[in-house]
Amino acid sequence: MNLHLYDTATREVGVFKPLIPGEVSIYVCGATVQSHPHIGHVRSAVNFDILRRWLTWSGYDVTFIRNVTDIDDKILHKAVHEKSSWWAVAMKYERMFTQAFASLNVLPPTYEPRATGHITQMIELMQKLIENGDAYAPGNGDVYLEVRKLKRYLTLSGQKLDDLQPAADADETFKKDPRDFALWKAAKPGDPSWPTPWGPGRPGWHLECSAMAHAYLGEAFDIHGGGLDLVFPHHENEIAQSEAAGYKFANRWLHNAWVTQSGEKMSKSLGNALQVEVILQRVRGIELRWYLGSAHYRSMLEYSEAALDESAVAFRRIENFLTRSVELLGTEPEPTINDAFCAAMNDDLAVPAALASISENLRLGNQAITDGDKKAIAKNANEIRGALQILGCDPFDSNYPQGASAHVNDALDGVIPLALKERTAARERKDFAASDAIRDGLLELGITIEDTAQGPRWSMGEKS
RNA sequence: GGUCGGAUGGCCGAGAGGCGAGGCAAGGGACUGCAAAUCCCUCUACACGGGUUCAAAUCCCGUUCCGACCUCCA
């Protein structure tokens, strides 16, 4: 089966066919860097990272763009609040996002354009729109898109222009129609601005994505992604601008669903946003990624500490099997994709179904350890590692911290068996009080002892 | 008001006309000096009311409840 993907525009799952055979171009709306990243932000990044990894594994040459919105009202407000300059605020939070993505092993985009680096392209786009008669500059320095001139406006969200609630806050003095939206905003005193033929100002939110997508991906590209809340107005407006300029723009739209808490969308304005750095004090990055990635990208993920902990335990179980396989086989598993996992992923990235195939591998692999069947251990370990690699949760991936340094591990590897030897001797003379004392003593140091068919083995506690 | 989703066992979570995903928890068993880990078994659900059909969690009509978006948002 070939890859099938949902398309927000048609609300159907259909065969994915790239515009250029063998190549896939993706544009995902990145964050406005104005605050700490929360787990909703990184869920989006993880979802699209899984898509990217799957496409790459499937043999496509993927160009993946995720922008940084580094100029925006909220950044300006934040700068006032933090008594800082807007660019310092943007850079500070951009770095936090970069770090959050890195700690979850989200691959860096092929290109990661900043809005402020593409003012020229935005001006060119506005010029084109004004020449076409779809945009207008009323003379105050603003530039607006005249939405009533567009035949296909609002087709992505399926709404009608006249049914929209009128904007409450918009300054409509210069608009021909209250629903026209700003491509460009005239500079207010003290605000950063860039010169344009219509006066100094700064970009509106929507214009940048159209300009950057065009700059990096051309007139048409395969997939445009983002969070569900961007469907309207952001993506509608991107479509409006781009199509009015004569571009075909995105061939397919993918939107990820929310992380919710108590049934409500996680957001800063609701005050229930959970910062990534806070959660990473509770679980490791790889565990958080496993948690975020294991829900289907179009399903809500109801966050709770209990669910996160449970998910982390489940992941450690898988990880433990892989560790044991390396102990028993002496080599790291060779990543392999099996048919069940492949079929699930090709069905609109059905990760929950794909996880069932991992569970099966895990069960068979553990059984193989009990049976001492090295061939079966290797097969299942390979398939699990292949699946984990696509999900970005490969414990052998050097992008994840590997715990203690090698020489410390070597030292422990020498020392702990000495204690285990004592314990084994005690067990042989049935002095269980002594053997249990050794095991309990090691446990207090965070070292867990398990008696396996192959003899005792030790492992460090998971939390670093 | 408009647009779009959702409701599945104790919990999480797939499925989308027949063949009961999977995980967690719980109970039982195997293994073990004990523990841990692991494996095996058990627990049979689809919001409600109608309808279509040989057959409905799945399709149709209606109802209830929950959520998202409607110019800040991943």
Short mmCIF file of N, CA, C and O in Angstrom, two decimals, chain A residues 6-73:
data_model
loop_
_atom_site.label_atom_id
_atom_site.label_comp_id
_atom_site.label_asym_id
_atom_site.label_seq_id
_atom_site.Cartn_x
_atom_site.Cartn_y
_atom_site.Cartn_z
N TYR A 6 -4.47 12.27 5.05
CA TYR A 6 -5.65 13.12 5.15
C TYR A 6 -5.35 14.47 4.51
O TYR A 6 -4.19 14.89 4.45
N ASP A 7 -6.39 15.11 4.03
CA ASP A 7 -6.23 16.47 3.50
C ASP A 7 -7.34 17.32 4.10
O ASP A 7 -8.53 17.04 3.90
N THR A 8 -6.96 18.34 4.84
CA THR A 8 -7.97 19.19 5.47
C THR A 8 -8.88 19.83 4.42
O THR A 8 -10.06 20.05 4.67
N ALA A 9 -8.35 20.08 3.24
CA ALA A 9 -9.14 20.75 2.20
C ALA A 9 -10.29 19.87 1.71
O ALA A 9 -11.38 20.38 1.43
N THR A 10 -10.06 18.57 1.61
CA THR A 10 -11.12 17.68 1.11
C THR A 10 -11.76 16.89 2.24
O THR A 10 -12.80 16.26 2.04
N ARG A 11 -11.14 16.90 3.40
CA ARG A 11 -11.57 16.13 4.58
C ARG A 11 -11.64 14.65 4.28
O ARG A 11 -12.54 13.94 4.74
N GLU A 12 -10.71 14.21 3.46
CA GLU A 12 -10.65 12.79 3.13
C GLU A 12 -9.21 12.30 3.15
O GLU A 12 -8.29 13.07 2.91
N VAL A 13 -9.10 11.00 3.42
CA VAL A 13 -7.79 10.37 3.32
C VAL A 13 -7.63 9.89 1.88
O VAL A 13 -8.52 9.23 1.34
N GLY A 14 -6.52 10.27 1.25
CA GLY A 14 -6.32 9.87 -0.14
C GLY A 14 -4.87 9.53 -0.41
O GLY A 14 -3.99 9.78 0.42
N VAL A 15 -4.63 8.96 -1.56
CA VAL A 15 -3.26 8.57 -1.93
C VAL A 15 -2.39 9.82 -2.03
O VAL A 15 -2.78 10.81 -2.65
N PHE A 16 -1.24 9.72 -1.43
CA PHE A 16 -0.30 10.84 -1.52
C PHE A 16 0.54 10.69 -2.78
O PHE A 16 1.20 9.67 -2.97
N LYS A 17 0.47 11.70 -3.63
CA LYS A 17 1.25 11.68 -4.87
C LYS A 17 2.02 12.99 -4.96
O LYS A 17 1.41 14.05 -5.09
N PRO A 18 3.33 12.93 -4.86
CA PRO A 18 4.08 14.19 -4.91
C PRO A 18 4.03 14.84 -6.29
O PRO A 18 3.83 14.16 -7.30
N LEU A 19 4.20 16.14 -6.30
CA LEU A 19 4.17 16.88 -7.57
C LEU A 19 5.31 16.45 -8.48
O LEU A 19 5.15 16.32 -9.68
N ILE A 20 6.46 16.25 -7.86
CA ILE A 20 7.63 15.78 -8.61
C ILE A 20 7.96 14.39 -8.08
O ILE A 20 8.19 14.23 -6.88
N PRO A 21 7.94 13.37 -8.94
CA PRO A 21 8.20 12.01 -8.46
C PRO A 21 9.51 11.93 -7.67
O PRO A 21 10.53 12.47 -8.11
N GLY A 22 9.44 11.31 -6.52
CA GLY A 22 10.65 11.11 -5.73
C GLY A 22 11.00 12.27 -4.82
O GLY A 22 11.93 12.16 -4.02
N GLU A 23 10.27 13.36 -4.94
CA GLU A 23 10.58 14.51 -4.08
C GLU A 23 9.33 14.95 -3.33
O GLU A 23 8.24 14.88 -3.87
N VAL A 24 9.54 15.42 -2.10
CA VAL A 24 8.41 15.95 -1.34
C VAL A 24 8.83 17.29 -0.74
O VAL A 24 9.90 17.41 -0.15
N SER A 25 7.98 18.27 -0.93
CA SER A 25 8.23 19.59 -0.33
C SER A 25 7.17 19.89 0.71
O SER A 25 5.97 19.74 0.47
N ILE A 26 7.63 20.28 1.88
CA ILE A 26 6.73 20.51 3.01
C ILE A 26 7.02 21.88 3.64
O ILE A 26 8.18 22.23 3.87
N TYR A 27 5.95 22.60 3.90
CA TYR A 27 6.08 23.84 4.66
C TYR A 27 5.21 23.73 5.91
O TYR A 27 4.00 23.48 5.81
N VAL A 28 5.83 23.87 7.06
CA VAL A 28 5.08 23.82 8.31
C VAL A 28 5.22 25.17 9.02
O VAL A 28 6.33 25.71 9.11
N CYS A 29 4.10 25.69 9.48
CA CYS A 29 4.16 26.96 10.20
C CYS A 29 4.81 26.73 11.56
O CYS A 29 4.33 25.93 12.37
N GLY A 30 5.87 27.42 11.79
CA GLY A 30 6.57 27.32 13.06
C GLY A 30 6.00 28.30 14.06
O GLY A 30 4.95 28.92 13.84
N ALA A 31 6.70 28.46 15.14
CA ALA A 31 6.16 29.24 16.24
C ALA A 31 6.45 30.73 16.08
O ALA A 31 7.38 31.13 15.40
N THR A 32 5.58 31.50 16.72
CA THR A 32 5.91 32.90 16.96
C THR A 32 6.73 32.91 18.24
O THR A 32 6.24 32.49 19.29
N VAL A 33 7.97 33.34 18.13
CA VAL A 33 8.88 33.17 19.27
C VAL A 33 8.69 34.31 20.26
O VAL A 33 9.37 35.32 20.22
N GLN A 34 7.72 34.11 21.13
CA GLN A 34 7.38 35.16 22.08
C GLN A 34 7.20 34.64 23.50
O GLN A 34 6.86 35.37 24.39
N SER A 35 7.43 33.32 23.69
CA SER A 35 7.31 32.77 25.04
C SER A 35 7.94 31.38 25.06
O SER A 35 8.36 30.87 24.02
N HIS A 36 7.96 30.78 26.24
CA HIS A 36 8.54 29.45 26.36
C HIS A 36 7.75 28.43 25.53
O HIS A 36 6.53 28.49 25.52
N PRO A 37 8.42 27.50 24.91
CA PRO A 37 7.69 26.45 24.19
C PRO A 37 6.91 25.58 25.17
O PRO A 37 7.43 25.20 26.22
N HIS A 38 5.66 25.27 24.83
CA HIS A 38 4.90 24.33 25.66
C HIS A 38 4.69 23.05 24.87
O HIS A 38 5.06 22.96 23.70
N ILE A 39 4.11 22.06 25.53
CA ILE A 39 4.11 20.74 24.88
C ILE A 39 3.20 20.69 23.67
O ILE A 39 3.36 19.82 22.82
N GLY A 40 2.28 21.62 23.55
CA GLY A 40 1.49 21.69 22.32
C GLY A 40 2.37 22.04 21.13
O GLY A 40 2.23 21.46 20.05
N HIS A 41 3.26 22.99 21.33
CA HIS A 41 4.18 23.36 20.25
C HIS A 41 5.01 22.17 19.81
O HIS A 41 5.18 21.91 18.62
N VAL A 42 5.56 21.47 20.79
CA VAL A 42 6.45 20.37 20.40
C VAL A 42 5.67 19.17 19.88
O VAL A 42 6.20 18.40 19.10
N ARG A 43 4.42 19.04 20.27
CA ARG A 43 3.65 17.96 19.67
C ARG A 43 3.56 18.16 18.16
O ARG A 43 3.75 17.22 17.39
N SER A 44 3.27 19.37 17.77
CA SER A 44 3.19 19.67 16.35
C SER A 44 4.51 19.33 15.66
O SER A 44 4.54 18.67 14.62
N ALA A 45 5.60 19.75 16.27
CA ALA A 45 6.91 19.49 15.68
C ALA A 45 7.18 17.99 15.59
O ALA A 45 7.69 17.50 14.58
N VAL A 46 6.81 17.26 16.63
CA VAL A 46 7.04 15.82 16.64
C VAL A 46 6.19 15.14 15.56
O VAL A 46 6.67 14.29 14.81
N ASN A 47 4.93 15.53 15.45
CA ASN A 47 4.05 14.94 14.45
C ASN A 47 4.62 15.12 13.04
O ASN A 47 4.67 14.18 12.25
N PHE A 48 5.04 16.32 12.74
CA PHE A 48 5.55 16.56 11.38
C PHE A 48 6.95 15.96 11.19
O PHE A 48 7.33 15.63 10.07
N ASP A 49 7.66 15.80 12.27
CA ASP A 49 8.96 15.14 12.18
C ASP A 49 8.78 13.65 11.86
O ASP A 49 9.56 13.07 11.10
N ILE A 50 7.74 13.06 12.43
CA ILE A 50 7.45 11.65 12.12
C ILE A 50 7.06 11.52 10.65
O ILE A 50 7.53 10.63 9.95
N LEU A 51 6.23 12.44 10.17
CA LEU A 51 5.88 12.44 8.74
C LEU A 51 7.13 12.53 7.89
O LEU A 51 7.31 11.77 6.93
N ARG A 52 8.00 13.45 8.25
CA ARG A 52 9.21 13.65 7.47
C ARG A 52 10.08 12.39 7.46
O ARG A 52 10.59 11.98 6.43
N ARG A 53 10.25 11.79 8.64
CA ARG A 53 11.08 10.59 8.73
C ARG A 53 10.46 9.46 7.92
O ARG A 53 11.18 8.67 7.31
N TRP A 54 9.15 9.38 7.95
CA TRP A 54 8.49 8.30 7.22
C TRP A 54 8.66 8.50 5.71
O TRP A 54 8.92 7.56 4.96
N LEU A 55 8.50 9.73 5.26
CA LEU A 55 8.68 10.03 3.83
C LEU A 55 10.11 9.74 3.41
O LEU A 55 10.36 9.16 2.35
N THR A 56 11.05 10.12 4.26
CA THR A 56 12.46 9.89 3.94
C THR A 56 12.74 8.40 3.87
O THR A 56 13.37 7.92 2.92
N TRP A 57 12.22 7.65 4.84
CA TRP A 57 12.42 6.21 4.82
C TRP A 57 11.78 5.60 3.56
O TRP A 57 12.31 4.66 2.96
N SER A 58 10.64 6.18 3.15
CA SER A 58 9.93 5.66 1.99
C SER A 58 10.67 5.96 0.68
O SER A 58 10.20 5.58 -0.39
N GLY A 59 11.76 6.69 0.79
CA GLY A 59 12.58 6.90 -0.41
C GLY A 59 12.48 8.29 -1.02
O GLY A 59 13.09 8.54 -2.06
N TYR A 60 11.71 9.16 -0.39
CA TYR A 60 11.57 10.51 -0.96
C TYR A 60 12.72 11.41 -0.52
O TYR A 60 13.24 11.28 0.58
N ASP A 61 13.05 12.32 -1.41
CA ASP A 61 13.97 13.39 -1.08
C ASP A 61 13.12 14.54 -0.53
O ASP A 61 12.37 15.16 -1.27
N VAL A 62 13.19 14.75 0.78
CA VAL A 62 12.25 15.67 1.43
C VAL A 62 12.91 17.03 1.69
O VAL A 62 13.99 17.10 2.27
N THR A 63 12.24 18.07 1.24
CA THR A 63 12.64 19.43 1.61
C THR A 63 11.62 19.92 2.63
O THR A 63 10.42 19.98 2.34
N PHE A 64 12.12 20.22 3.80
CA PHE A 64 11.23 20.52 4.92
C PHE A 64 11.51 21.93 5.43
O PHE A 64 12.61 22.21 5.90
N ILE A 65 10.51 22.79 5.30
CA ILE A 65 10.67 24.17 5.76
C ILE A 65 9.82 24.39 7.00
O ILE A 65 8.64 24.04 7.02
N ARG A 66 10.43 24.93 8.02
CA ARG A 66 9.63 25.41 9.17
C ARG A 66 10.14 26.80 9.50
O ARG A 66 11.33 26.99 9.75
N ASN A 67 9.23 27.76 9.46
CA ASN A 67 9.67 29.14 9.63
C ASN A 67 9.73 29.55 11.10
O ASN A 67 9.23 28.85 11.98
N VAL A 68 10.33 30.68 11.32
CA VAL A 68 10.32 31.31 12.64
C VAL A 68 9.69 32.68 12.46
O VAL A 68 10.17 33.48 11.65
N THR A 69 8.59 32.91 13.15
CA THR A 69 7.97 34.23 13.11
C THR A 69 8.63 35.08 14.19
O THR A 69 8.37 34.90 15.38
N ASP A 70 9.51 35.96 13.74
CA ASP A 70 10.32 36.71 14.71
C ASP A 70 9.96 38.20 14.73
O ASP A 70 10.69 39.01 15.30
N ILE A 71 8.83 38.54 14.10
CA ILE A 71 8.31 39.89 14.27
C ILE A 71 6.79 39.78 14.30
O ILE A 71 6.21 39.10 13.46
N ASP A 72 6.20 40.39 15.30
CA ASP A 72 4.77 40.18 15.52
C ASP A 72 4.34 41.04 16.71
O ASP A 72 5.16 41.37 17.57
N ASP A 73 3.07 41.37 16.77
CA ASP A 73 2.55 42.18 17.88
C ASP A 73 2.95 41.64 19.24
O ASP A 73 3.35 42.38 20.14
#
